[in-house]
Amino acid sequence: MKLKEIAELLKCEILIGEAYLEREVKFAFGSDLMSDVLAYTEEDTVLLTGLCNNQVIRTAEMLDLKSVVFVRGKKPSEDIIEMAKEDDMLLMCTDYSLYAASGILYSHGLEGTEI
Amino acid sequence: MYRLQRDESDLAMMKAFEVSNEDFSSAGTASSKIKKILRQIGMDAGVIRRIAIATYEAEINVAIHSNGGHIEVYIKSDKVDIYVEDTGPGIADINLAMQKGYSTATKEIRELGFGAGMGLPNMEKCCDDFYIESVVDEYTAIKMTFNL
């Protein structure tokens, strides 16, 4: 699924990386626990999370994830957004909860990572 | 202080990084630098990814649980050896700590997104050879080998 489609479905506000909206992802993973993200996420995955600190960006960086959606209306601070810029990431935020956002994407065909 | 014997045979490059236990928000800085170095060398992206994940997990552990430590990366023609050593409380029962879901992390650490008890098992999964030793109230030392 194109990141652009995800942005539209979740009515996202783009925080940084608008140029990357044409990129595609194969899977989505939703979690506030970066430990689990590190253990289970494959490449080509969009991360949905309600955690809003710089370790989210570090985690995405280590996993080569290029897109993060912050759920529940959370918005990271400017220094966190700057970190994502260095790694050419697309950061977006949505007012939907993690459950609702996941449900919307899943029902439109975006599958979860196999555990 | 070195806890584990270094194997310097066939060594092409060595890089060392200090890891502080004082500022959790800066945890990951060393792993980020390591990843950039490996990318500059032109190493296979899949191997870099595995090294990055394992090193980051280790760095988080040092930042969360220890009194500080270091990460050393030994780059060779056919493999990368990574040593992670800290001083601190150590691990009382390594078998228990290697189990998925077992964690001694505090509530504060969990609120920061870590302490799910996946760190050590994930490190072992990412590397080709995993060695850990620890003495309670003294140190924990890990060696991870990644074949190229």
CSV table of C-alpha atoms in Angstrom, one decimal:
chain,number,residue,atom,x,y,z
A,1,MET,CA,0.0,0.0,0.0
A,2,LYS,CA,1.3,3.5,-0.8
A,3,LEU,CA,2.0,5.7,2.1
A,4,LYS,CA,-0.2,8.3,0.4
A,5,GLU,CA,-3.2,6.0,0.7
A,6,ILE,CA,-2.4,5.4,4.4
A,7,ALA,CA,-2.2,9.1,5.0
A,8,GLU,CA,-5.6,9.6,3.3
A,9,LEU,CA,-7.3,6.6,5.1
A,10,LEU,CA,-6.2,7.8,8.5
A,11,LYS,CA,-6.7,11.5,7.8
A,12,CYS,CA,-3.1,12.1,8.7
A,13,GLU,CA,-1.2,15.3,9.3
A,14,ILE,CA,2.2,15.0,7.6
A,15,LEU,CA,4.9,16.1,10.0
A,16,ILE,CA,7.9,15.5,7.8
A,17,GLY,CA,8.9,13.6,4.6
A,18,GLU,CA,6.0,14.6,2.3
A,19,ALA,CA,8.3,13.7,-0.6
A,20,TYR,CA,8.2,10.1,0.4
A,21,LEU,CA,4.4,9.6,0.1
A,22,GLU,CA,4.7,7.6,-3.1
A,23,ARG,CA,6.7,4.9,-1.2
A,24,GLU,CA,5.0,1.5,-0.7
A,25,VAL,CA,4.9,-0.7,2.4
A,26,LYS,CA,4.0,-4.4,2.5
A,27,PHE,CA,3.0,-4.6,6.2
A,28,ALA,CA,2.0,-2.6,9.3
A,29,PHE,CA,3.0,-3.1,12.9
A,30,GLY,CA,1.2,-1.4,15.8
A,31,SER,CA,2.8,-1.2,19.3
A,32,ASP,CA,3.8,1.2,22.0
A,33,LEU,CA,6.6,-1.2,23.0
A,34,MET,CA,9.7,-0.7,21.0
A,35,SER,CA,11.1,-3.9,22.4
A,36,ASP,CA,8.4,-5.8,20.5
A,37,VAL,CA,8.9,-3.7,17.4
A,38,LEU,CA,12.6,-4.6,17.4
A,39,ALA,CA,11.8,-8.3,17.8
A,40,TYR,CA,9.0,-8.7,15.2
A,41,THR,CA,9.2,-6.1,12.5
A,42,GLU,CA,10.4,-6.7,9.0
A,43,GLU,CA,11.5,-4.1,6.4
A,44,ASP,CA,8.8,-2.4,4.2
A,45,THR,CA,6.7,-1.9,7.3
A,46,VAL,CA,4.9,1.1,8.5
A,47,LEU,CA,5.0,1.5,12.3
A,48,LEU,CA,1.9,2.7,14.1
A,49,THR,CA,2.6,3.8,17.7
A,50,GLY,CA,1.3,6.0,20.5
A,51,LEU,CA,4.8,6.2,22.0
A,52,CYS,CA,6.2,9.6,21.3
A,53,ASN,CA,9.9,9.8,22.3
A,54,ASN,CA,13.1,9.8,20.3
A,55,GLN,CA,13.6,6.0,20.8
A,56,VAL,CA,10.7,5.5,18.3
A,57,ILE,CA,12.9,7.2,15.6
A,58,ARG,CA,16.0,5.2,16.8
A,59,THR,CA,14.1,2.0,16.6
A,60,ALA,CA,12.8,2.8,13.1
A,61,GLU,CA,16.3,3.8,12.1
A,62,MET,CA,17.8,0.5,13.2
A,63,LEU,CA,15.1,-1.5,11.4
A,64,ASP,CA,15.3,0.5,8.2
A,65,LEU,CA,11.6,1.5,8.6
A,66,LYS,CA,10.9,4.6,6.6
A,67,SER,CA,7.5,5.6,7.9
A,68,VAL,CA,5.9,6.1,11.3
A,69,VAL,CA,2.3,7.0,12.1
A,70,PHE,CA,1.7,8.5,15.6
A,71,VAL,CA,-1.8,7.6,16.8
A,72,ARG,CA,-4.2,9.0,19.4
A,73,GLY,CA,-3.3,12.6,18.3
A,74,LYS,CA,0.2,12.3,19.7
A,75,LYS,CA,2.7,14.7,18.1
A,76,PRO,CA,6.5,14.4,18.6
A,77,SER,CA,8.6,17.4,19.5
A,78,GLU,CA,10.6,19.3,16.9
A,79,ASP,CA,13.9,17.7,17.9
A,80,ILE,CA,12.4,14.2,17.3
A,81,ILE,CA,11.1,15.3,13.9
A,82,GLU,CA,14.6,16.6,13.0
A,83,MET,CA,16.1,13.2,13.9
A,84,ALA,CA,13.7,11.6,11.4
A,85,LYS,CA,14.7,14.0,8.7
A,86,GLU,CA,18.3,12.7,8.8
A,87,ASP,CA,17.0,9.2,7.9
A,88,ASP,CA,14.6,10.3,5.2
A,89,MET,CA,11.6,9.1,7.1
A,90,LEU,CA,8.0,10.1,6.7
A,91,LEU,CA,6.3,11.0,10.0
A,92,MET,CA,2.6,11.4,10.2
A,93,CYS,CA,0.0,11.7,13.0
A,94,THR,CA,-3.6,10.7,13.2
A,95,ASP,CA,-6.4,11.2,15.7
A,96,TYR,CA,-7.5,7.6,15.4
A,97,SER,CA,-6.6,5.2,18.2
A,98,LEU,CA,-4.1,2.4,17.6
A,99,TYR,CA,-7.0,-0.1,17.4
A,100,ALA,CA,-9.1,2.0,15.0
A,101,ALA,CA,-6.1,2.9,12.8
A,102,SER,CA,-5.0,-0.7,12.5
A,103,GLY,CA,-8.6,-1.8,11.7
A,104,ILE,CA,-8.9,0.8,8.9
A,105,LEU,CA,-5.6,-0.2,7.3
A,106,TYR,CA,-6.3,-4.0,7.7
A,107,SER,CA,-9.7,-3.7,6.2
A,108,HIS,CA,-8.2,-2.0,3.1
A,109,GLY,CA,-5.8,-4.9,2.6
A,110,LEU,CA,-2.6,-4.0,4.5
A,111,GLU,CA,-1.5,-7.1,6.4
A,112,GLY,CA,0.3,-7.4,9.7
A,113,THR,CA,3.8,-8.9,10.1
A,114,GLU,CA,3.9,-12.6,10.8
A,115,ILE,CA,4.9,-13.3,14.4
B,1,MET,CA,37.7,-2.7,31.7
B,2,TYR,CA,38.0,-5.7,29.3
B,3,ARG,CA,36.1,-8.7,30.6
B,4,LEU,CA,36.2,-10.9,27.4
B,5,GLN,CA,39.4,-11.9,25.5
B,6,ARG,CA,39.6,-10.0,22.2
B,7,ASP,CA,40.3,-11.9,19.0
B,8,GLU,CA,42.4,-9.5,16.9
B,9,SER,CA,43.3,-11.9,14.1
B,10,ASP,CA,42.5,-10.6,10.6
B,11,LEU,CA,41.3,-7.3,12.1
B,12,ALA,CA,40.6,-4.7,9.5
B,13,MET,CA,39.0,-2.0,11.7
B,14,MET,CA,38.1,-1.5,15.3
B,15,LYS,CA,35.7,1.1,16.7
B,16,ALA,CA,34.9,1.7,20.4
B,17,PHE,CA,32.0,3.6,21.9
B,18,GLU,CA,31.2,4.6,25.5
B,19,VAL,CA,27.6,4.0,26.7
B,20,SER,CA,26.3,6.2,29.5
B,21,ASN,CA,23.6,5.1,32.0
B,22,GLU,CA,22.7,8.7,32.8
B,23,ASP,CA,20.7,9.9,29.8
B,24,PHE,CA,18.2,7.4,28.4
B,25,SER,CA,17.2,9.7,25.5
B,26,SER,CA,20.7,9.5,24.1
B,27,ALA,CA,20.7,5.7,24.1
B,28,GLY,CA,21.1,4.5,20.6
B,29,THR,CA,23.7,7.1,19.6
B,30,ALA,CA,26.5,4.5,19.5
B,31,SER,CA,24.3,2.0,17.5
B,32,SER,CA,23.4,4.8,15.0
B,33,LYS,CA,27.1,5.6,14.5
B,34,ILE,CA,28.0,1.9,14.1
B,35,LYS,CA,25.3,1.5,11.5
B,36,LYS,CA,26.6,4.5,9.5
B,37,ILE,CA,30.2,3.1,9.6
B,38,LEU,CA,29.0,-0.3,8.3
B,39,ARG,CA,27.0,1.4,5.5
B,40,GLN,CA,30.1,3.4,4.5
B,41,ILE,CA,32.1,0.2,4.2
B,42,GLY,CA,29.4,-1.1,1.9
B,43,MET,CA,28.4,-4.1,3.9
B,44,ASP,CA,25.4,-6.1,2.9
B,45,ALA,CA,22.2,-4.3,4.0
B,46,GLY,CA,20.7,-7.4,5.6
B,47,VAL,CA,23.7,-8.0,7.8
B,48,ILE,CA,23.9,-4.3,8.7
B,49,ARG,CA,20.2,-4.5,9.8
B,50,ARG,CA,20.9,-7.5,12.1
B,51,ILE,CA,23.9,-5.8,13.6
B,52,ALA,CA,22.0,-2.6,14.1
B,53,ILE,CA,19.1,-4.3,15.9
B,54,ALA,CA,21.4,-6.4,18.1
B,55,THR,CA,23.7,-3.5,19.0
B,56,TYR,CA,20.8,-1.2,19.8
B,57,GLU,CA,19.1,-3.8,22.0
B,58,ALA,CA,22.5,-4.2,23.9
B,59,GLU,CA,23.0,-0.4,24.1
B,60,ILE,CA,19.5,0.0,25.6
B,61,ASN,CA,20.2,-2.7,28.1
B,62,VAL,CA,23.5,-1.0,29.2
B,63,ALA,CA,21.7,2.4,29.5
B,64,ILE,CA,18.8,0.9,31.5
B,65,HIS,CA,20.4,-1.7,33.7
B,66,SER,CA,24.1,-0.9,34.3
B,67,ASN,CA,26.3,1.8,35.7
B,68,GLY,CA,27.7,2.4,32.2
B,69,GLY,CA,29.8,0.4,29.7
B,70,HIS,CA,31.2,0.3,26.2
B,71,ILE,CA,30.6,-1.3,22.8
B,72,GLU,CA,33.5,-2.4,20.6
B,73,VAL,CA,33.2,-3.4,17.0
B,74,TYR,CA,35.8,-5.6,15.4
B,75,ILE,CA,35.4,-5.6,11.6
B,76,LYS,CA,37.2,-8.5,9.8
B,77,SER,CA,37.2,-9.8,6.3
B,78,ASP,CA,34.7,-12.6,7.0
B,79,LYS,CA,32.9,-11.5,10.1
B,80,VAL,CA,32.1,-8.7,12.6
B,81,ASP,CA,32.6,-9.3,16.3
B,82,ILE,CA,30.8,-7.0,18.8
B,83,TYR,CA,31.7,-6.8,22.4
B,84,VAL,CA,29.4,-5.2,24.9
B,85,GLU,CA,30.6,-4.9,28.5
B,86,ASP,CA,29.2,-3.0,31.4
B,87,THR,CA,29.8,-2.6,35.2
B,88,GLY,CA,26.7,-2.9,37.4
B,89,PRO,CA,24.3,-5.3,39.0
B,90,GLY,CA,25.0,-8.2,36.5
B,91,ILE,CA,22.4,-10.9,35.8
B,92,ALA,CA,21.6,-13.4,38.5
B,93,ASP,CA,20.0,-16.1,36.3
B,94,ILE,CA,21.1,-15.9,32.7
B,95,ASN,CA,18.8,-18.7,31.5
B,96,LEU,CA,15.8,-16.8,33.0
B,97,ALA,CA,17.0,-13.6,31.4
B,98,MET,CA,17.2,-15.3,28.0
B,99,GLN,CA,13.5,-16.2,28.1
B,100,LYS,CA,11.2,-14.2,26.0
B,101,GLY,CA,9.1,-11.9,28.2
B,102,TYR,CA,11.3,-12.0,31.3
B,103,SER,CA,12.4,-8.5,32.4
B,104,THR,CA,13.5,-6.7,35.6
B,105,ALA,CA,12.9,-3.3,34.0
B,106,THR,CA,11.0,-0.7,36.1
B,107,LYS,CA,7.6,0.8,35.2
B,108,GLU,CA,9.4,4.0,34.1
B,109,ILE,CA,11.4,2.1,31.6
B,110,ARG,CA,8.3,0.3,30.3
B,111,GLU,CA,6.6,3.7,29.8
B,112,LEU,CA,9.5,4.6,27.6
B,113,GLY,CA,8.8,1.7,25.4
B,114,PHE,CA,11.3,-0.9,26.6
B,115,GLY,CA,11.6,-3.7,29.2
B,116,ALA,CA,9.4,-6.2,27.4
B,117,GLY,CA,11.9,-8.9,28.0
B,118,MET,CA,12.7,-9.3,24.4
B,119,GLY,CA,16.2,-7.8,24.3
B,120,LEU,CA,18.5,-10.7,25.0
B,121,PRO,CA,16.5,-13.3,23.0
B,122,ASN,CA,16.4,-10.8,20.1
B,123,MET,CA,20.2,-10.3,20.2
B,124,GLU,CA,20.7,-14.0,20.1
B,125,LYS,CA,18.3,-14.3,17.2
B,126,CYS,CA,20.1,-11.6,15.2
B,127,CYS,CA,23.7,-12.9,15.4
B,128,ASP,CA,25.4,-16.1,14.3
B,129,ASP,CA,27.2,-16.7,17.6
B,130,PHE,CA,26.1,-15.3,21.0
B,131,TYR,CA,28.1,-15.5,24.2
B,132,ILE,CA,27.1,-14.0,27.5
B,133,GLU,CA,28.7,-14.0,31.0
B,134,SER,CA,27.9,-12.1,34.1
B,135,VAL,CA,28.9,-11.8,37.7
B,136,VAL,CA,26.3,-10.4,40.1
B,137,ASP,CA,27.2,-6.9,41.4
B,138,GLU,CA,30.1,-6.7,39.0
B,139,TYR,CA,29.4,-6.9,35.3
B,140,THR,CA,27.7,-8.3,32.2
B,141,ALA,CA,29.7,-9.1,29.1
B,142,ILE,CA,28.4,-10.1,25.7
B,143,LYS,CA,30.1,-11.1,22.5
B,144,MET,CA,28.1,-11.3,19.3
B,145,THR,CA,29.5,-12.6,16.0
B,146,PHE,CA,28.0,-11.9,12.6
B,147,ASN,CA,29.3,-13.8,9.6
B,148,LEU,CA,29.6,-11.9,6.4
